[in-house]
mmCIF file of C-alpha atoms and ligand atoms in Angstrom:
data_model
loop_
_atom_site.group_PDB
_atom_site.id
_atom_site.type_symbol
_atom_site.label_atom_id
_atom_site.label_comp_id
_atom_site.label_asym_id
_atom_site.label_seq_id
_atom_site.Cartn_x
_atom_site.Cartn_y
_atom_site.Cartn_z
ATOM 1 C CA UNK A 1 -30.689 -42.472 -4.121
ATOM 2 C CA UNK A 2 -29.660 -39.972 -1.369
ATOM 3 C CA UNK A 3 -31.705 -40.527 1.958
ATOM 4 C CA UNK A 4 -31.889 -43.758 3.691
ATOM 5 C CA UNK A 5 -34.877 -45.715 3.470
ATOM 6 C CA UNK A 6 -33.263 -47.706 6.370
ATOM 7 C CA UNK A 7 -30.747 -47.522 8.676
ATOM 8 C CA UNK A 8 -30.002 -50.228 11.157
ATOM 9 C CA UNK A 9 -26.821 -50.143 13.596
ATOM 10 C CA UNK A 10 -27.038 -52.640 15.982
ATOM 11 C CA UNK A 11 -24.208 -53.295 18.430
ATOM 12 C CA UNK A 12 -25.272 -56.436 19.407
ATOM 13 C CA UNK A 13 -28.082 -59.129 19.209
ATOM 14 C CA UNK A 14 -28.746 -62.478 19.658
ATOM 15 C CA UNK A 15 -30.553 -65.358 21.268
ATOM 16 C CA UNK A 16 -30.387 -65.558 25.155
ATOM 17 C CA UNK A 17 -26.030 -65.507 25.974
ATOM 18 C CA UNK A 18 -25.387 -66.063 22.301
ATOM 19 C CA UNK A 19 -23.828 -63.374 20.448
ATOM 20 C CA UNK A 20 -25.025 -63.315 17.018
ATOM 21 C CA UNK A 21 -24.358 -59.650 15.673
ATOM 22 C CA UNK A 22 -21.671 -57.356 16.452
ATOM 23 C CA UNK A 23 -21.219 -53.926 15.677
ATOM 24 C CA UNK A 24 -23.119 -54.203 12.155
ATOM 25 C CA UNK A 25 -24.575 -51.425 10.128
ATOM 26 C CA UNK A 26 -26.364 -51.432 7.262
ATOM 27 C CA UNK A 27 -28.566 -48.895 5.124
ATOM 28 C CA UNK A 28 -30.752 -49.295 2.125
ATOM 29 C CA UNK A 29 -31.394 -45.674 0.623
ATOM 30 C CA UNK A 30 -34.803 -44.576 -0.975
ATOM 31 C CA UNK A 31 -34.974 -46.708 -4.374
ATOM 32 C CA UNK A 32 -32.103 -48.918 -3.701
ATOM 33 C CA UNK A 33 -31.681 -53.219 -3.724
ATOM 34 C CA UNK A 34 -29.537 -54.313 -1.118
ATOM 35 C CA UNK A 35 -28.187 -57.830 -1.381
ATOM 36 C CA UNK A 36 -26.819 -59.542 1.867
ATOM 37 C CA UNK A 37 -24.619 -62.406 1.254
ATOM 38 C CA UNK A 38 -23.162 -64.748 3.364
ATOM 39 C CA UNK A 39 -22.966 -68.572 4.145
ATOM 40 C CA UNK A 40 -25.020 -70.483 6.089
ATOM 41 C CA UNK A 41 -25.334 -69.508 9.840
ATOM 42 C CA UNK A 42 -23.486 -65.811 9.215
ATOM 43 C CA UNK A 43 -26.346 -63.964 10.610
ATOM 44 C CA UNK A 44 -28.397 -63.407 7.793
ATOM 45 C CA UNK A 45 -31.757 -64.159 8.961
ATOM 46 C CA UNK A 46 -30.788 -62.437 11.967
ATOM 47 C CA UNK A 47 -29.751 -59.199 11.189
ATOM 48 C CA UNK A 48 -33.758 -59.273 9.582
ATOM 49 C CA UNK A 49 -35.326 -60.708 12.548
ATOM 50 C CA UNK A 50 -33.330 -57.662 14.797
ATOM 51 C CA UNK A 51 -34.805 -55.184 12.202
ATOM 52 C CA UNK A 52 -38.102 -56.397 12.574
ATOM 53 C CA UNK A 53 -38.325 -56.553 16.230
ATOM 54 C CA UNK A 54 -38.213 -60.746 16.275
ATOM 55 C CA UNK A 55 -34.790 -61.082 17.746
ATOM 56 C CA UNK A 56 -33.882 -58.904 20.855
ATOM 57 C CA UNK A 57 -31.054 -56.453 19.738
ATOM 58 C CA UNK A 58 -29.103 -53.706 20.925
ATOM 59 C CA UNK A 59 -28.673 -50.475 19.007
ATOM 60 C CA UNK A 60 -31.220 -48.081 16.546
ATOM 61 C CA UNK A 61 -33.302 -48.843 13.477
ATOM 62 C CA UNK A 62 -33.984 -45.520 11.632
ATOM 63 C CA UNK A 63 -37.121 -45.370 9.071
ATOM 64 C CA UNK A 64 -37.343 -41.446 7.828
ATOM 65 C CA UNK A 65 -37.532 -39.511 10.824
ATOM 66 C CA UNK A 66 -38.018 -42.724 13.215
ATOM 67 C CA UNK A 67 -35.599 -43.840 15.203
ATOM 68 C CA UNK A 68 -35.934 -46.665 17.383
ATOM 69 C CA UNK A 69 -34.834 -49.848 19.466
ATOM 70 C CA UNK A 70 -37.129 -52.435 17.739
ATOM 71 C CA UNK A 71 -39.456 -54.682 20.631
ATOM 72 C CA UNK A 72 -42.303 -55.467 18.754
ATOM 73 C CA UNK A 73 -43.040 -56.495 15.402
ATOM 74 C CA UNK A 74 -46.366 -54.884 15.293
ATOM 75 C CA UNK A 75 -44.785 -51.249 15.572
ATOM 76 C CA UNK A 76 -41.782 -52.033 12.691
ATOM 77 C CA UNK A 77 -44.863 -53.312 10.544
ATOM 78 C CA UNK A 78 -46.440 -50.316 11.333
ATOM 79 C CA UNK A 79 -43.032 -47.850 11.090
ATOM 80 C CA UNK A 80 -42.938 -49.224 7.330
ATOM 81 C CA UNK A 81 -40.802 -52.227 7.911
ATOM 82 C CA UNK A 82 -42.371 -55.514 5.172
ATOM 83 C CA UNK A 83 -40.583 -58.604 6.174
ATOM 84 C CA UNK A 84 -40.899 -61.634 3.882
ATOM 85 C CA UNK A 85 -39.394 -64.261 6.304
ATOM 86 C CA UNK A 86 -37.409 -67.077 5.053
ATOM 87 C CA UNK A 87 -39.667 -70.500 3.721
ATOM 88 C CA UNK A 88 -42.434 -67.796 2.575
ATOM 89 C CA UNK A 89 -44.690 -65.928 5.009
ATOM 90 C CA UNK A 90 -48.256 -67.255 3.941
ATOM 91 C CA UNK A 91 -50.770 -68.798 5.801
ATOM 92 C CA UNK A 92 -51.303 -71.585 3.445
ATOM 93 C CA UNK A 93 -55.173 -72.784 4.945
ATOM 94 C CA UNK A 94 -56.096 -68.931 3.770
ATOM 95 C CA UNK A 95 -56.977 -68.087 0.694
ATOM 96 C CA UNK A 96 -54.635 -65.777 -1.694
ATOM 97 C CA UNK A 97 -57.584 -63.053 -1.173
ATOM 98 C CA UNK A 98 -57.069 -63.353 3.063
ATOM 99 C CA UNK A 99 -53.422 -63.678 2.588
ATOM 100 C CA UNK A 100 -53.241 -60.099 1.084
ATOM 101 C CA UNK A 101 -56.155 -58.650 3.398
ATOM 102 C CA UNK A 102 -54.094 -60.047 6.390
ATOM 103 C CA UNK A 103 -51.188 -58.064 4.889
ATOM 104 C CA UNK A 104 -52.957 -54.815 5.278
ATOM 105 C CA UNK A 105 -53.502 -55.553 9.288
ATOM 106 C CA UNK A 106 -50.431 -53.506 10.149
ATOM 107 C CA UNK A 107 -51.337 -50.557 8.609
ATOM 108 C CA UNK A 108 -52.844 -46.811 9.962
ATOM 109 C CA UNK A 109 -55.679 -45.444 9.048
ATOM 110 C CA UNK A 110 -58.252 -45.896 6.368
ATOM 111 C CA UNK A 111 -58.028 -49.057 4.082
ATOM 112 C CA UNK A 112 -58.511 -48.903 0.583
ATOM 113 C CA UNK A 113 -57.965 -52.685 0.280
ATOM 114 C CA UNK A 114 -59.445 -52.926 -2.806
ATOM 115 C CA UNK A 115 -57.722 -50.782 -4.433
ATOM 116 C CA UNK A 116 -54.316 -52.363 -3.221
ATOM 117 C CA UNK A 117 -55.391 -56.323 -3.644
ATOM 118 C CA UNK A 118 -55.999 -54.696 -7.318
ATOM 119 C CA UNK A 119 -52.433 -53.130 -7.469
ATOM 120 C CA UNK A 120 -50.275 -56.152 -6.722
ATOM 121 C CA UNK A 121 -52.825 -58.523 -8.621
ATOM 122 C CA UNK A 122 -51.597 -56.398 -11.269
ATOM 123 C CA UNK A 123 -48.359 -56.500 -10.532
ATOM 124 C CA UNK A 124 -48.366 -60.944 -10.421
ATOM 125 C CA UNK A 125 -51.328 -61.396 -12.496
ATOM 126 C CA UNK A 126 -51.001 -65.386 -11.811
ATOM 127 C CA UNK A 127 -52.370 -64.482 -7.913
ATOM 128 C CA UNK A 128 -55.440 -62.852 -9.502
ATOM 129 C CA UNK A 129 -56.558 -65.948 -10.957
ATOM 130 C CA UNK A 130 -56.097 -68.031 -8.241
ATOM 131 C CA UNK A 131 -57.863 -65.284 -5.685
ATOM 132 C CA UNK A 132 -60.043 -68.184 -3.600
ATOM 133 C CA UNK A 133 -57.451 -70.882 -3.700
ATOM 134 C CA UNK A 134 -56.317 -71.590 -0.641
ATOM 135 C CA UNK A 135 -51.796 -70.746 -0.367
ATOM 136 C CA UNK A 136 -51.032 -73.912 0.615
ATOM 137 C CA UNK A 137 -52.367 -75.510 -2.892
ATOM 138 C CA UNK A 138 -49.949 -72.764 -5.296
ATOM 139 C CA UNK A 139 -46.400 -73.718 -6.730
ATOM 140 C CA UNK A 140 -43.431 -72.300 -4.657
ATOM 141 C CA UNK A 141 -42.921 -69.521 -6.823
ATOM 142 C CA UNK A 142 -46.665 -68.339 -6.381
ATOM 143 C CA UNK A 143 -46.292 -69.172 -2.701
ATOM 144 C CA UNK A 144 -43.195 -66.613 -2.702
ATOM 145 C CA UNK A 145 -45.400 -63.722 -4.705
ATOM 146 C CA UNK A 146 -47.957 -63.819 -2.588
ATOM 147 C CA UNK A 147 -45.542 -63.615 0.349
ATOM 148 C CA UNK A 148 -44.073 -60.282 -1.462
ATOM 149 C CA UNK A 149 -47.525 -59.143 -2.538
ATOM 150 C CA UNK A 150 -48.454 -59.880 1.087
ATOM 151 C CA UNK A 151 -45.567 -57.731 2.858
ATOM 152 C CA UNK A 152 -46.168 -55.064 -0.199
ATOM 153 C CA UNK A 153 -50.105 -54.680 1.491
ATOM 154 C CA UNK A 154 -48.188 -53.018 4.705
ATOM 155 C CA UNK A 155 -47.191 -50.228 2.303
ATOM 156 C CA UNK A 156 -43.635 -50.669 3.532
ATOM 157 C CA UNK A 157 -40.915 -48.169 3.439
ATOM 158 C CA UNK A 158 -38.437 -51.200 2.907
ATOM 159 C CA UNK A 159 -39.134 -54.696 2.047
ATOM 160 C CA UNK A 160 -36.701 -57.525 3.861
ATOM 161 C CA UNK A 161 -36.715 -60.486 1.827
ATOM 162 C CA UNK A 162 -35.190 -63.538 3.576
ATOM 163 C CA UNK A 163 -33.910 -66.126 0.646
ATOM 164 C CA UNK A 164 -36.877 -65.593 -1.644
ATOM 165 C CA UNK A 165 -35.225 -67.880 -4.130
ATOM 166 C CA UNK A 166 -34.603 -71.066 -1.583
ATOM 167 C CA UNK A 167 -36.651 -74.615 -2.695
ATOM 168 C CA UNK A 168 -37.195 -72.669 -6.487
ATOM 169 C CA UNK A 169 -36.285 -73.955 -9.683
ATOM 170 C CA UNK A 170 -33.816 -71.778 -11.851
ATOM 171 C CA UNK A 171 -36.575 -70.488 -14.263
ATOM 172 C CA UNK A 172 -38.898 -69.754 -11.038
ATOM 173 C CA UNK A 173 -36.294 -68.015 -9.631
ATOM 174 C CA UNK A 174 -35.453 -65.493 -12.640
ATOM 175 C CA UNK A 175 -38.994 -64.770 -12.859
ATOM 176 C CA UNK A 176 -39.204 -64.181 -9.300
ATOM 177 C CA UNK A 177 -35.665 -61.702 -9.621
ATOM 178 C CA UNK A 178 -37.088 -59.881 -12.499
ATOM 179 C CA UNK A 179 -40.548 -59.046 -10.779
ATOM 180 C CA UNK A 180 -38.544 -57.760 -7.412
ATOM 181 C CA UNK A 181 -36.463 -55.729 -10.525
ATOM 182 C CA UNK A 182 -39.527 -54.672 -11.754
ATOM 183 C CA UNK A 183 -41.158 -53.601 -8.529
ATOM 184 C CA UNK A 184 -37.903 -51.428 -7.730
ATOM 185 C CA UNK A 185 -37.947 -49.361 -11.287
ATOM 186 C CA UNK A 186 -41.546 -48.944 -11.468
ATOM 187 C CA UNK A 187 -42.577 -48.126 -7.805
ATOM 188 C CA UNK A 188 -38.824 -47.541 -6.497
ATOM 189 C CA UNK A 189 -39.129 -50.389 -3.476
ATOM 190 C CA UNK A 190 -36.386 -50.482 -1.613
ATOM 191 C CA UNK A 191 -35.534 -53.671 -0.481
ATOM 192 C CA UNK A 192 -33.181 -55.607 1.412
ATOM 193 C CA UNK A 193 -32.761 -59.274 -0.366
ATOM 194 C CA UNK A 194 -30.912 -61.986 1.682
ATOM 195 C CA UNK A 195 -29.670 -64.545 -0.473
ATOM 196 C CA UNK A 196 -26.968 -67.870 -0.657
ATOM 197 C CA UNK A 197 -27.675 -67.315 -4.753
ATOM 198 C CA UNK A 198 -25.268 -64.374 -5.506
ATOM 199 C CA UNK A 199 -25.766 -64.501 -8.973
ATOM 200 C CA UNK A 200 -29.299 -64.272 -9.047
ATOM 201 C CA UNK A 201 -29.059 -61.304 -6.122
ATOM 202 C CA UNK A 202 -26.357 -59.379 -7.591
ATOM 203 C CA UNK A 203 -28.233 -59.232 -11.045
ATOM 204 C CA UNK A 204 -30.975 -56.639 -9.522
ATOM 205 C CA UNK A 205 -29.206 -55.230 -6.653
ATOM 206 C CA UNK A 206 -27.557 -52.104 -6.186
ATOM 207 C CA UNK A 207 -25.318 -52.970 -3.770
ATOM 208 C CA UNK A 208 -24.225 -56.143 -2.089
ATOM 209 C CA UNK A 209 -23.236 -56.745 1.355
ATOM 210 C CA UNK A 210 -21.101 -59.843 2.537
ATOM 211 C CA UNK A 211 -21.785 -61.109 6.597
ATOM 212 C CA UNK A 212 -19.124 -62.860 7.506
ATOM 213 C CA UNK A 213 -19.851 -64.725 11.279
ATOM 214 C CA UNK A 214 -21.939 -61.973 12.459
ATOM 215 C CA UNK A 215 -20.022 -58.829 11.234
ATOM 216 C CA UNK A 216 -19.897 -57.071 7.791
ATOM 217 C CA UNK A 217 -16.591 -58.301 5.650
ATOM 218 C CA UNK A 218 -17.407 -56.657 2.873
ATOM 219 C CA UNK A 219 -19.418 -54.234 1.210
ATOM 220 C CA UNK A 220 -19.854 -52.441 -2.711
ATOM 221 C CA UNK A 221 -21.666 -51.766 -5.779
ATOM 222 C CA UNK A 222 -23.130 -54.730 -6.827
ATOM 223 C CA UNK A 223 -20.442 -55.419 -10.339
ATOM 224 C CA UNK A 224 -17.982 -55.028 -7.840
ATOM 225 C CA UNK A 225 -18.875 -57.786 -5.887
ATOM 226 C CA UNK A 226 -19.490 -60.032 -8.691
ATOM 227 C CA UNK A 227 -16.016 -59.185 -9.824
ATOM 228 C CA UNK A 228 -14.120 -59.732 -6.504
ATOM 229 C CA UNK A 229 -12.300 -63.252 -6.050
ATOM 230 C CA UNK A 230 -13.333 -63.908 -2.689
ATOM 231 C CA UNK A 231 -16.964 -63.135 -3.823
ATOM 232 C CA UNK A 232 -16.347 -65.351 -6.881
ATOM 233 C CA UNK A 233 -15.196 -68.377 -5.030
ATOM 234 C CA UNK A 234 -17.191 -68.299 -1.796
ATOM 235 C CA UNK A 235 -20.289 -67.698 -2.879
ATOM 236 C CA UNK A 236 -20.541 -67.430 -6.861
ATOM 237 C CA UNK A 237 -19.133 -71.039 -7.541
ATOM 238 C CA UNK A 238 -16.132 -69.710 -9.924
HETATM 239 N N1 ADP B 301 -33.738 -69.371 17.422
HETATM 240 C C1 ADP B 301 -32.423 -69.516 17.596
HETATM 241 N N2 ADP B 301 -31.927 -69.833 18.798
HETATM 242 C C2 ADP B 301 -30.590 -69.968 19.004
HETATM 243 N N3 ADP B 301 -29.662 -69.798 18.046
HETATM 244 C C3 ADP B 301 -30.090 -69.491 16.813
HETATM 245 C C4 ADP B 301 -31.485 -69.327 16.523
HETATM 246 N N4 ADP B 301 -31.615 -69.005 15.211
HETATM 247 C C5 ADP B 301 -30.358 -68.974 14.718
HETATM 248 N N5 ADP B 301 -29.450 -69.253 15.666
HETATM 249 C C6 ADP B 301 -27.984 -69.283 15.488
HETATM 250 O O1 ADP B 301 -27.555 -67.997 15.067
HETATM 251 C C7 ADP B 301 -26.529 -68.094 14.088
HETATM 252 C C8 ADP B 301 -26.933 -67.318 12.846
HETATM 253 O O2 ADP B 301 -28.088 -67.926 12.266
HETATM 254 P P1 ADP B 301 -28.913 -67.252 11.095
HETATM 255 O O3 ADP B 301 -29.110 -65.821 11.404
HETATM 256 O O4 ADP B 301 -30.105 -68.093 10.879
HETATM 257 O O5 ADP B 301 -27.873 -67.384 9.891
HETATM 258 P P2 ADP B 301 -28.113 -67.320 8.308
HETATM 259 O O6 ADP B 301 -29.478 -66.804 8.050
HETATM 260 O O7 ADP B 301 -27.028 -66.417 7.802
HETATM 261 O O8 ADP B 301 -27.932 -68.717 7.810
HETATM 262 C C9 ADP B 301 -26.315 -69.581 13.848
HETATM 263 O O9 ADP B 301 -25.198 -69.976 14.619
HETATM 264 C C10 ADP B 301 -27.571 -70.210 14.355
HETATM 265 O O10 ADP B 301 -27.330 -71.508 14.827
HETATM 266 MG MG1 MG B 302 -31.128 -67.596 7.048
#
């Protein structure tokens, strides 16, 4: 885990006159879960939307050698930013098949889309059975696997995951932890999770970072958080 897979300072961003984000920075290194904690209305989704270019910000995003201002979405997609936006980012009247070829728009160059529908059908072996169904008739957590196996067709240098486990039951949302664990060892995805469930973030990330009304109040290695009383009561339930 040495260089970043992302790098994101922004000095400000928002929505028209209000202030969302100040003076926040946050990196993910190559092979490294992130989990960004915070309550409701902290920022969360913003600080992803800013990365992605869906939220006007001020201040750089750096992906390897990159280093840029994000305006568009099309050109983060494309710089290796996956985004998996919060209440899953399928089209649900497309089949799982067109969900994962509509992944792939973003990327350069020659397709092999076969080969890559073939990888993550691998990888959640419950989409490749359900290949012609359309998204809108799976179970949430299938909804939410596409939506990673969807970002995961953009090849991304860093996957944003925006509260993968809201609307899941408990057991879903193990399963659903353990795969983004799984995808991290095996193919060393760095990710960035957002999530209100600490517990079931902290158990795969690396490092956890608190947003506390727009700014970062705290940051660590991952048992650290889980051990830390403020951590414990705010957003742990102990
Ligand atoms: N589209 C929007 N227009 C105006 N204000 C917004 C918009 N989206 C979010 N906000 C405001 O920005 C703040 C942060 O919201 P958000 O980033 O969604 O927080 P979180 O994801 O941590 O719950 C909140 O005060 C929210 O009301
Ligand atoms: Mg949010």
């Amino acid at each position: 885990m040495s260089a970043p897979a992302l790098r994101a300072r922004i000095e400000a961003a928002g929505y028209g006159r209000l202030m969302v984000l100040r003076d926040v920075e946050i990196h993910v290194s190559e092979g490294e879960v992130v989990a960004l904690l915070g309550a409701n209305g902290a920022g969360k989704t913003t600080l992803l939307r800013a990365i992605s270019g869906l939220v006007r910000m001020r201040g750089t995003v750096d992906l390897g050698s990159a280093s840029v201002t994000p305006k568009s979405p099309e050109r983060m997609a494309r710089l290796g930013v996956g985004h998996v936006p919060q209440g899953r980012g399928t089209f649900p009247n497309l089949t799982v098949h067109e969900n994962l070829v509509a992944g792939a728009a973003a990327r350069r160059g020659r397709l092999d889309l076969k080969a890559d529908i073939e990888r993550w059908t691998t990888v959640f072996p419950r989409l490749a059975e359900r290949m012609q169904q359309n998204a809108g008739q799976l179970s949430g957590g299938e909804q939410q696997m596409l939506a990673v196996a969807r970002a995961l067709m953009g090849r991304p240098r860093v996957l944003l995951l925006d509260e993968p486990s809201l609307g899941l039951a408990p057991a879903v949302v193990h399963e659903l932890f353990d795969k983004l664990a799984e995808l991290n060892r095996d193919l060393g995805t760095a990710m960035l999770v957002v999530e209100q469930n600490a517990t079931a973030a902290l158990r795969v990330a690396h490092r956890g970072v608190v947003l506390e009304a727009g700014r970062v109040a705290l940051a660590g290695a991952a048992d650290e958080l889980r051990d830390d009383q403020r951590v414990r009561q705010a957003y742990l339930g102990l």
